[in-house]
mmCIF file of C-alpha atoms and ligand atoms in Angstrom:
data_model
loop_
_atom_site.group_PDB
_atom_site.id
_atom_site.type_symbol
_atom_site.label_atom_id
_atom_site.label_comp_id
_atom_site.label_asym_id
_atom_site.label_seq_id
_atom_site.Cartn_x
_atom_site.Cartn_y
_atom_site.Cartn_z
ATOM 1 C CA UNK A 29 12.735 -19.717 -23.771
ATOM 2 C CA UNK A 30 13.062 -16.956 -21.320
ATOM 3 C CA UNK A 31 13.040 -18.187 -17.652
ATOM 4 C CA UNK A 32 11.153 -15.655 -15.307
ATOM 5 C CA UNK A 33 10.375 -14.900 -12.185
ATOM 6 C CA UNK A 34 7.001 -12.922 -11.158
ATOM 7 C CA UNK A 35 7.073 -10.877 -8.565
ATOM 8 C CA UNK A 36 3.085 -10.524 -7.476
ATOM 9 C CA UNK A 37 0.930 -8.791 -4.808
ATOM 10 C CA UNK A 38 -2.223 -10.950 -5.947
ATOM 11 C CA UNK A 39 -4.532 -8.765 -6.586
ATOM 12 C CA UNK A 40 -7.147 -9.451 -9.933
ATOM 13 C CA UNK A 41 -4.651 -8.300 -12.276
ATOM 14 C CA UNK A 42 -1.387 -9.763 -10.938
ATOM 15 C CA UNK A 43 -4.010 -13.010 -11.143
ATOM 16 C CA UNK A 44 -4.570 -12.368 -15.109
ATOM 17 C CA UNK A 45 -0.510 -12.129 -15.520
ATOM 18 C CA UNK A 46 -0.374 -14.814 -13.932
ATOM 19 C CA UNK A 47 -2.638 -16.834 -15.949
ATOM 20 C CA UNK A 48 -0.570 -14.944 -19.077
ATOM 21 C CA UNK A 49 2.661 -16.192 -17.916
ATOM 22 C CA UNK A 50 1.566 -19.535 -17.225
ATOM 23 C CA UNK A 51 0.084 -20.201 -20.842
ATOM 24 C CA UNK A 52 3.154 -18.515 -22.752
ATOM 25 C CA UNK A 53 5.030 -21.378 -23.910
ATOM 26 C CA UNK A 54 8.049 -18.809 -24.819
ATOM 27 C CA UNK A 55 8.009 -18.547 -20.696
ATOM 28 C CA UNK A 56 9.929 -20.896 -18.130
ATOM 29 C CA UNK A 57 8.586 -19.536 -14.988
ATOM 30 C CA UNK A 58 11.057 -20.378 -12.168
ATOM 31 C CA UNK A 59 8.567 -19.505 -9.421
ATOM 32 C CA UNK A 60 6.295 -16.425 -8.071
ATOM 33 C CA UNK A 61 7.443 -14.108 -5.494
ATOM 34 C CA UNK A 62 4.933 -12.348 -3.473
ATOM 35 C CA UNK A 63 4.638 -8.692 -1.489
ATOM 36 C CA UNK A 64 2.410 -6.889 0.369
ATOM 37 C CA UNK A 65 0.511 -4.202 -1.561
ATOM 38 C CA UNK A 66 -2.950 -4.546 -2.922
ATOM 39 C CA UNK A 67 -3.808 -6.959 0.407
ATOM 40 C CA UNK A 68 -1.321 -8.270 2.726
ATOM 41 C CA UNK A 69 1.641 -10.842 2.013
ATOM 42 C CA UNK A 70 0.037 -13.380 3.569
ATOM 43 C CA UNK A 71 -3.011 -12.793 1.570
ATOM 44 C CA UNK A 72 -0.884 -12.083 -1.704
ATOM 45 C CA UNK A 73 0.558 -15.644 -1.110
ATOM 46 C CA UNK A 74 -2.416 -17.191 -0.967
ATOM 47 C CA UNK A 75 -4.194 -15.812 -3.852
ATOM 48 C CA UNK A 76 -0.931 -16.520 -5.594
ATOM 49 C CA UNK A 77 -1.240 -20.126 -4.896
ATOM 50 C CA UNK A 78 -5.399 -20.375 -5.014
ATOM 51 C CA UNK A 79 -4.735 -19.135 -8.824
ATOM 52 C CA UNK A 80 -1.955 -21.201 -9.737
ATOM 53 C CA UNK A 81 -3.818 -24.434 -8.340
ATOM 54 C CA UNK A 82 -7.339 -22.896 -10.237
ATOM 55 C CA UNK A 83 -4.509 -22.950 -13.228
ATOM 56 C CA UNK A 84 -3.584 -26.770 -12.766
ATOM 57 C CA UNK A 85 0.516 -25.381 -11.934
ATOM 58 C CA UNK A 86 0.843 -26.342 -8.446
ATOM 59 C CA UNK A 87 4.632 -27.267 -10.037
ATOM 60 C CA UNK A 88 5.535 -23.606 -9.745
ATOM 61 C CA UNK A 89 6.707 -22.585 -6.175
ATOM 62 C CA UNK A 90 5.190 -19.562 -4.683
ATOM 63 C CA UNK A 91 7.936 -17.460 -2.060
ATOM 64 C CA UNK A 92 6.682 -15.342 0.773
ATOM 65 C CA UNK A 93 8.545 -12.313 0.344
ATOM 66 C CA UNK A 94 8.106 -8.521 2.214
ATOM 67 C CA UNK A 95 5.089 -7.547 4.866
ATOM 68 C CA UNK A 96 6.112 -3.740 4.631
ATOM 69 C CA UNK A 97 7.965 -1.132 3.262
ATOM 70 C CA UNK A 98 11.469 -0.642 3.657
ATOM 71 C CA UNK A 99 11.008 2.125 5.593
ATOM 72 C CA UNK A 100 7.866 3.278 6.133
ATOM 73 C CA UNK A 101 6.140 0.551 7.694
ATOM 74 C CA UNK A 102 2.937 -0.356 5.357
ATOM 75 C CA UNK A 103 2.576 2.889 4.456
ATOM 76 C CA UNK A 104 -1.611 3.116 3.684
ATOM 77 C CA UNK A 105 -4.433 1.228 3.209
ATOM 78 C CA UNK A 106 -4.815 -2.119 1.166
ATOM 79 C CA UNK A 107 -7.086 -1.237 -2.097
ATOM 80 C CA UNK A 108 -10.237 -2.879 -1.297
ATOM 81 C CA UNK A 109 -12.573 -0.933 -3.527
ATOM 82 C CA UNK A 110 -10.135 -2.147 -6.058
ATOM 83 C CA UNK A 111 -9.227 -5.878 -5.759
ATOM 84 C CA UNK A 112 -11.409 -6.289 -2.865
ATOM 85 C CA UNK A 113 -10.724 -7.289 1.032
ATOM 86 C CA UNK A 114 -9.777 -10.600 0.020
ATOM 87 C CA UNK A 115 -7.578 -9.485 -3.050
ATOM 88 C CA UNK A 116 -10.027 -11.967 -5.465
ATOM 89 C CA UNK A 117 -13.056 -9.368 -5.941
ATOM 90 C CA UNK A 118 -14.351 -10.617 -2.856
ATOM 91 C CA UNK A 119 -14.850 -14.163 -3.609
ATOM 92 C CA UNK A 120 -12.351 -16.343 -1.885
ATOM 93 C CA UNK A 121 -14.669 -16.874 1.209
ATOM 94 C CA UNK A 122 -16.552 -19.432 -1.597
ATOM 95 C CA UNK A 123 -13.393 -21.107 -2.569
ATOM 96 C CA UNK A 124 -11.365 -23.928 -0.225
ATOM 97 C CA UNK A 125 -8.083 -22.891 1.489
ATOM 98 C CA UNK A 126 -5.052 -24.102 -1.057
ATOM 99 C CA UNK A 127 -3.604 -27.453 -0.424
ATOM 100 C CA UNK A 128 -0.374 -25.973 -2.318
ATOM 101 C CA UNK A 129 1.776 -24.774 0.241
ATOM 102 C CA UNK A 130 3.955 -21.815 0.550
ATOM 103 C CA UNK A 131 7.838 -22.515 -0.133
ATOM 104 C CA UNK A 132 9.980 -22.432 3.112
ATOM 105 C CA UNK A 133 12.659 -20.114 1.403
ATOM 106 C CA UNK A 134 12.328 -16.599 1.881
ATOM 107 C CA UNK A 135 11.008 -14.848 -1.836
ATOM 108 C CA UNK A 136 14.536 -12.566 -1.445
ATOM 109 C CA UNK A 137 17.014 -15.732 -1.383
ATOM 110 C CA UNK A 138 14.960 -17.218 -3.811
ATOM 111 C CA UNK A 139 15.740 -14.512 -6.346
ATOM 112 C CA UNK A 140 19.276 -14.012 -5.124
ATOM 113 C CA UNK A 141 19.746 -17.582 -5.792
ATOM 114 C CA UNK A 142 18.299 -18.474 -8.839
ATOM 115 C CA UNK A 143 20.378 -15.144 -10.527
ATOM 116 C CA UNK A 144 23.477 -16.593 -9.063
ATOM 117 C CA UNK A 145 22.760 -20.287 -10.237
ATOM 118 C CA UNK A 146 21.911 -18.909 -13.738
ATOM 119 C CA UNK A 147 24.210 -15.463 -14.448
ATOM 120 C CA UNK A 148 22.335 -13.807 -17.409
ATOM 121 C CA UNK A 149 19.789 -15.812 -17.967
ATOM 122 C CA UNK A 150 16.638 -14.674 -15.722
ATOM 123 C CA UNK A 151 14.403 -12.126 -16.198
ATOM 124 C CA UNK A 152 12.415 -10.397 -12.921
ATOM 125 C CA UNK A 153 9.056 -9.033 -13.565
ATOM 126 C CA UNK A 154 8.173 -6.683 -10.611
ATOM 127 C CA UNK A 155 4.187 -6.088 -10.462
ATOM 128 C CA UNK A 156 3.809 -4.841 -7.032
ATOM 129 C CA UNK A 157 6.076 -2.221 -4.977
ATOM 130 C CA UNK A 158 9.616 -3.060 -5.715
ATOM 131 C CA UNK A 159 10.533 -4.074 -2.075
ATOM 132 C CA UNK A 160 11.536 -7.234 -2.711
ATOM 133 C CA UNK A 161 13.817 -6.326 -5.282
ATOM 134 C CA UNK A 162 15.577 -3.360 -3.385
ATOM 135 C CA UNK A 163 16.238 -5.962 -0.445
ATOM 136 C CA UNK A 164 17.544 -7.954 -2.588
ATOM 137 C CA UNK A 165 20.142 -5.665 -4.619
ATOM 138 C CA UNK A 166 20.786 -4.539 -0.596
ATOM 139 C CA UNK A 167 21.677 -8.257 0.373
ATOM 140 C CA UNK A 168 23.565 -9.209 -2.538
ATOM 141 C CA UNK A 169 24.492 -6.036 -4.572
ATOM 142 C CA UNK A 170 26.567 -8.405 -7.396
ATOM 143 C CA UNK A 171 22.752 -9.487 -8.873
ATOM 144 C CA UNK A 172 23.079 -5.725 -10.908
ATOM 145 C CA UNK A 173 25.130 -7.078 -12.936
ATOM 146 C CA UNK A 174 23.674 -11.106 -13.364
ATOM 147 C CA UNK A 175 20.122 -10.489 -14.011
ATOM 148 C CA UNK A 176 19.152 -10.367 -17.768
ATOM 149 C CA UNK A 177 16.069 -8.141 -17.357
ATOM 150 C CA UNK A 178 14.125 -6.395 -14.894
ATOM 151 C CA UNK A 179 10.316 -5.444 -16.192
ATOM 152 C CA UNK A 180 8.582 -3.158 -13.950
ATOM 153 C CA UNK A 181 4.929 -2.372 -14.058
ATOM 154 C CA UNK A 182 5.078 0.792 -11.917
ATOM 155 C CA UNK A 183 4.843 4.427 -12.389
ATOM 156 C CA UNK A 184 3.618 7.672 -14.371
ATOM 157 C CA UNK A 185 6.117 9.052 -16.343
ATOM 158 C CA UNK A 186 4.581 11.000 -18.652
ATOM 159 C CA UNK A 187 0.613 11.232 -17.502
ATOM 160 C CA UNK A 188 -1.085 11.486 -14.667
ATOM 161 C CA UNK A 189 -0.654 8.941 -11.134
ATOM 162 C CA UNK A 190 -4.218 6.321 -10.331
ATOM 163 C CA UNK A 191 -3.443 6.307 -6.286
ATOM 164 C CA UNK A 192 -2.513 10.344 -6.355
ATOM 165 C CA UNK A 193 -2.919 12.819 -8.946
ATOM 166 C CA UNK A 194 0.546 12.328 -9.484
ATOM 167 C CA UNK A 195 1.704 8.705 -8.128
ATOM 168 C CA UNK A 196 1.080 5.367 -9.494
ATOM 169 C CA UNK A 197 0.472 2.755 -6.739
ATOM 170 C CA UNK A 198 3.123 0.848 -7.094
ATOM 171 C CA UNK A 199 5.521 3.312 -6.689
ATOM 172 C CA UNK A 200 3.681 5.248 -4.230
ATOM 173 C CA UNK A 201 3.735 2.244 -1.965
ATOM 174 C CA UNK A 202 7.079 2.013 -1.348
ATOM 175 C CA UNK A 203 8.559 5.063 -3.028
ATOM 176 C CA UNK A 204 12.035 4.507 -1.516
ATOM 177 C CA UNK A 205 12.548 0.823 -2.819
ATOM 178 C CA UNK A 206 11.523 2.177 -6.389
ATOM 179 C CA UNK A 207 13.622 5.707 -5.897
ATOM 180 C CA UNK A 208 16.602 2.688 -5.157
ATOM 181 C CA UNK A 209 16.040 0.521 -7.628
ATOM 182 C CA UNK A 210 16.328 3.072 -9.933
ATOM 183 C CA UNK A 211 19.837 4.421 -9.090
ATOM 184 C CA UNK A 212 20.884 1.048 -10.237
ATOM 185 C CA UNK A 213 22.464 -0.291 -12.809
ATOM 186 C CA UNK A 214 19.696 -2.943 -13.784
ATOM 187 C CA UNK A 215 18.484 -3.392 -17.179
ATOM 188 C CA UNK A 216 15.319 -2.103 -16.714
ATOM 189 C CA UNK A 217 12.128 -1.658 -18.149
ATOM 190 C CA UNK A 218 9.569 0.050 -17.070
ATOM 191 C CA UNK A 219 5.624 0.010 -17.672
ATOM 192 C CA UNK A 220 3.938 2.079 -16.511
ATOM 193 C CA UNK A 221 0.285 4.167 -16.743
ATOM 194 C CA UNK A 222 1.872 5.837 -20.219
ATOM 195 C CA UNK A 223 0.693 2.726 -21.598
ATOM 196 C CA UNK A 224 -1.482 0.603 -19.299
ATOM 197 C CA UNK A 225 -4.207 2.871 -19.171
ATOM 198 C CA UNK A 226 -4.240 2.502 -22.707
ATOM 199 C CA UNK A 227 -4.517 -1.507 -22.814
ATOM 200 C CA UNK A 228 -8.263 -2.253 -21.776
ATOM 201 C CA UNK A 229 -10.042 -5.475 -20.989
ATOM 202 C CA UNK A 230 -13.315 -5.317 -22.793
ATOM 203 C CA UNK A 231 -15.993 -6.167 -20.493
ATOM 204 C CA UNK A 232 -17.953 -8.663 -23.261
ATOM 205 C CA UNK A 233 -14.640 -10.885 -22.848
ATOM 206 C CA UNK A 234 -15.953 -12.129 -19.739
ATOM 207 C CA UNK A 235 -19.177 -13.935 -20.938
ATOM 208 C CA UNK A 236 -17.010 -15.408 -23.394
ATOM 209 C CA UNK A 237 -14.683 -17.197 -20.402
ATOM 210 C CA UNK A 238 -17.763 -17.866 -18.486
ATOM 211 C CA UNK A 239 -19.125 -19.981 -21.726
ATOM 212 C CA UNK A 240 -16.367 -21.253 -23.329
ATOM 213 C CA UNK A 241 -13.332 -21.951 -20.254
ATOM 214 C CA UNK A 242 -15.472 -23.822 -17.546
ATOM 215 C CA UNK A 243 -14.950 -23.402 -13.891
ATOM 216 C CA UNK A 244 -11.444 -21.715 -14.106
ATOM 217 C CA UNK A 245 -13.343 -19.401 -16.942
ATOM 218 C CA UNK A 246 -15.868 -18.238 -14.117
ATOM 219 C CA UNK A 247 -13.218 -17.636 -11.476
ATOM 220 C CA UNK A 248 -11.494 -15.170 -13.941
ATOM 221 C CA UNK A 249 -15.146 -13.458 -15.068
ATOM 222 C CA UNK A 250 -16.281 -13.176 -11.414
ATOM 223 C CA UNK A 251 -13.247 -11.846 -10.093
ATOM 224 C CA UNK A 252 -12.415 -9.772 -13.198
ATOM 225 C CA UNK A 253 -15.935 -8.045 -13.309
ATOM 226 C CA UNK A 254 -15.581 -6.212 -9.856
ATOM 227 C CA UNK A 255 -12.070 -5.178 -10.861
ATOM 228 C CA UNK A 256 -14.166 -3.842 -14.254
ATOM 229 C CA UNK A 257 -16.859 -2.324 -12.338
ATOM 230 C CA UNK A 258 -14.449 -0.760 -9.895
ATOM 231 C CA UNK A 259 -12.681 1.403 -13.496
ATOM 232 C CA UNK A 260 -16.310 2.153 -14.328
ATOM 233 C CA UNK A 261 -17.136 3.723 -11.418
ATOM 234 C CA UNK A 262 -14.139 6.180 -11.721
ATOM 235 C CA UNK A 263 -13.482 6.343 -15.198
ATOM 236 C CA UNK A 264 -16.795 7.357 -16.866
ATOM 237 C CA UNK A 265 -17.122 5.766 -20.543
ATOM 238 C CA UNK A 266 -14.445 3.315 -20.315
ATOM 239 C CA UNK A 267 -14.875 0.327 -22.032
ATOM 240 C CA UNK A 268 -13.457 -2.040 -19.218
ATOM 241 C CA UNK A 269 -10.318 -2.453 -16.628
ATOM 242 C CA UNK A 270 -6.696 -1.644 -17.521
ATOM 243 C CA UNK A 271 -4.460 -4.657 -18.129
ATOM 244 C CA UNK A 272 -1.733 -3.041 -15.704
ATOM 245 C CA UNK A 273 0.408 -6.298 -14.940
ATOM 246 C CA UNK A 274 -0.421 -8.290 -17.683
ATOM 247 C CA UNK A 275 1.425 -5.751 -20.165
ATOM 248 C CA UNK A 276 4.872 -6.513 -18.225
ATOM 249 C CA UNK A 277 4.257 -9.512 -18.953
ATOM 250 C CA UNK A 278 3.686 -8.879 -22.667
ATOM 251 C CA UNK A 279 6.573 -6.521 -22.618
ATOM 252 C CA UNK A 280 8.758 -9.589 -21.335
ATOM 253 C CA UNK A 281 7.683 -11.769 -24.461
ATOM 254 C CA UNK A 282 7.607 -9.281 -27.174
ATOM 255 C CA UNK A 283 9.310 -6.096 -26.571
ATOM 256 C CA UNK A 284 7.259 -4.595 -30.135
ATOM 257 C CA UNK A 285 4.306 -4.465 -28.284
ATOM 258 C CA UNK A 286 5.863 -1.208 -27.073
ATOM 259 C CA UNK A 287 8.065 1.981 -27.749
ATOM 260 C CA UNK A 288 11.076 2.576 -25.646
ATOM 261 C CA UNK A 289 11.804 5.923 -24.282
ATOM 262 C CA UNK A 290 15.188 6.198 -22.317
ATOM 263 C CA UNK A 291 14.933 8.074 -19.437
ATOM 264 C CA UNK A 292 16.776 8.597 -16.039
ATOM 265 C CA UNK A 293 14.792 8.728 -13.215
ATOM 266 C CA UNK A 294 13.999 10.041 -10.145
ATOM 267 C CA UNK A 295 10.789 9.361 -7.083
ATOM 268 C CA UNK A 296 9.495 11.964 -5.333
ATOM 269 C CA UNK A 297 9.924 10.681 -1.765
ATOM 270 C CA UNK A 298 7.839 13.581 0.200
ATOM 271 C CA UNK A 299 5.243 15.923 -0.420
ATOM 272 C CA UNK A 300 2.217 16.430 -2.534
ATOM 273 C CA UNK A 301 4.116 14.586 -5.179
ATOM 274 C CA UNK A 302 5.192 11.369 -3.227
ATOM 275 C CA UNK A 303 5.531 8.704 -5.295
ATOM 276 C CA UNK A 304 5.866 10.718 -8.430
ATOM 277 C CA UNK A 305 8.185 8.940 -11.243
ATOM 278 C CA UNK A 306 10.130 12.111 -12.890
ATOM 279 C CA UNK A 307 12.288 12.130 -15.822
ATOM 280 C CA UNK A 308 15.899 13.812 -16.369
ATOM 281 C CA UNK A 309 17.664 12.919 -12.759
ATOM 282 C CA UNK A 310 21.021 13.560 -13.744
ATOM 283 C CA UNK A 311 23.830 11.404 -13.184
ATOM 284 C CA UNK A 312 21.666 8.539 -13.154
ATOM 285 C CA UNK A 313 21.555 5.092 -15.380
ATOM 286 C CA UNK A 314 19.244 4.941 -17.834
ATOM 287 C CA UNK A 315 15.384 3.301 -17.460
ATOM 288 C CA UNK A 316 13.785 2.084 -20.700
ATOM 289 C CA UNK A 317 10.324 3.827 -20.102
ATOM 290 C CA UNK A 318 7.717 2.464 -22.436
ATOM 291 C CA UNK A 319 6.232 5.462 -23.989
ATOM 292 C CA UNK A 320 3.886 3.982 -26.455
ATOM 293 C CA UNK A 321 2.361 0.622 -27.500
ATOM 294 C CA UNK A 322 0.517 -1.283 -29.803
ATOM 295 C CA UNK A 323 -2.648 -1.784 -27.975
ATOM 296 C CA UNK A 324 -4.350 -3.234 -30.907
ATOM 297 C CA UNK A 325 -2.194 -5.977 -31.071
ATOM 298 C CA UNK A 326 -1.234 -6.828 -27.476
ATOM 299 C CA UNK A 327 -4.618 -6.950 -26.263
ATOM 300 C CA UNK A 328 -5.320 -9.203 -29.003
ATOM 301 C CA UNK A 329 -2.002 -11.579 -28.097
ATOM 302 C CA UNK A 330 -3.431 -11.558 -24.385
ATOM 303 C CA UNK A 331 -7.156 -12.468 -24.927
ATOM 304 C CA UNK A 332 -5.747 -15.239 -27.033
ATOM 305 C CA UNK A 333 -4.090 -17.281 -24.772
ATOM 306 C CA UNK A 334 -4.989 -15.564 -21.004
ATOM 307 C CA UNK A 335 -7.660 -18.628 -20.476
HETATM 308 C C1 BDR B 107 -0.861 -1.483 -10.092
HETATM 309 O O1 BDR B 107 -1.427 -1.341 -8.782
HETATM 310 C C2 BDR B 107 -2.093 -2.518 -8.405
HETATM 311 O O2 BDR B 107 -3.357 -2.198 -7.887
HETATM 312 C C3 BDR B 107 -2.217 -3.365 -9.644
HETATM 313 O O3 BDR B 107 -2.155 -4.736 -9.319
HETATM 314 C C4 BDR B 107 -1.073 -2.935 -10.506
HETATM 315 O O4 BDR B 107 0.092 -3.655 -10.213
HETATM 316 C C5 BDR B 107 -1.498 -0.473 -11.019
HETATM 317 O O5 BDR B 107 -1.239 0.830 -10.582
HETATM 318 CA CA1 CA B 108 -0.023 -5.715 -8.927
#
């Protein structure tokens, strides 16, 4: 069993890894770190918990981690068209306020502890800007070389950005924690829009939760239907929403779902290009980019046990 921690900025995708995650039994999750990104932290973090208690797994602790950027103070606009003001698809205004609460420990001591308790043995899986994890290597620089994996859905390496023509959002967000995290030394893995964009949620899955997983089943279809109908809108002819986040995840239980690509890379941190993931930085460790992946069968792994 791998023990993991998921690093979230809930968000209707980070909410279908979650659900992933939480019914993978090769998966010991440790506890959820948030970030701002597609709403605010404080949103993120309660979202976070709202899905884990929708879930039954109010056992797994939810961490509060960054409100900003490290540098650049929030640097744009939360992606409402997207996830929707409330992060949900707009429907959390119908749903009761979480009686989970919110750990007391900071989401960057969490992580920094739970590497140091267990050297080698847990795996991070970043699905929101990396800020969290660049304040963390900052803090306590000896993680490098304790953390088994780091899985990263971020980034455009070889095709073109969602947020810019060029940047993923992820990356765009905070373009200085990702340019940082990747002069480390981390084993890392990165999944990006090379092969999310190929890994599609078909919409007819969601009358299939709505009949056949009850009230949890609903929650997933409503929320999951204005992420769909958001990808429609932009990407005429698609068949349904890209399964961004839940892929890390996938990546962290099976890394043949995908085809590594070593790469060393670089972020473009101004211009037109900000945000921009760029192969051949020289001097740099190497990034295991996923290049490819068996869509086929990954979406096929996720649908099975998502709900
Ligand atoms: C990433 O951006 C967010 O909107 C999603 O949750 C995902 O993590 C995709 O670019
Ligand atoms: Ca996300």
């Amino acid at each position: 069993m791998k023990s993991i921690i998921l690093d979230v900025d809930t968000g209707i995708d980070d909410s279908l890894a979650i659900a992933y995650a939480v019914h993978s039994p090769e998966l010991e999750i440790l506890g959820l770190t948030t970030c701002f990104g597609n709403v605010s932290v404080e949103k993120a973090t309660r979202n976070s918990r709202l899905v884990l208690e929708k879930l039954g797994r109010t056992d797994i602790p939810v961490y509060a981690g960054a409100g900003e950027t490290l540098k650049r103070g929030l640097n744009g606009d939360y992606p409402r068209v997207v996830h929707g003001d409330d992060g949900l698809g707009n429907l959390i205004d119908a749903e009761p306020t979480p009686e989970m609460a919110t750990s007391e420990q900071h989401a960057v001591d969490f992580l920094i502890e739970q590497v140091k308790s267990k050297p080698g043995k847990v795996t991070y899986i970043c699905v929101g800007p990396l800020t969290n994890l660049a304040l963390a290597l900052q803090k306590a620089p000896e993680i490098t070389a304790l953390l088994e994996e780091v899985i990263i859905m971020g980034g455009a390496v070889y095709t073109k950005g969602n947020i810019t023509p060029h940047a993923e959002a992820n990356i765009h967000r905070d373009p200085d924690a990702a340019d940082f995290v990747f002069r480390s030394n981390l084993p890392l893995y990165l999944v990006g829009l090379d092969v999310t964009m190929q890994t599609l949620l078909p919409t007819e899955e969601l009358a299939i939760w709505r009949e056949q997983k009850g009230e949890v089943g609903s929650f997933f279809a409503d929320m999951t239907e204005f992420y769909i109908d958001f990808y429609k809108k932009t990407n005429p002819g698609i068949k349904g929403c890209a399964l961004h986040d839940p892929l890390a995840v996938g990546v962290a239980i099976d890394k043949s779902f995908v085809k590594l690509k070593p790469e060393r890379l670089w972020v473009e941190l101004e211009g037109e290009k900000e945000g921009k993931t760029n192969p051949n930085a020289q001097g740099r460790p190497l990034v295991n980019v996923c290049a490819d992946v068996d869509e086929e069968r990954f979406v096929k792994h996720f649908l099975g046990r998502v709900l």
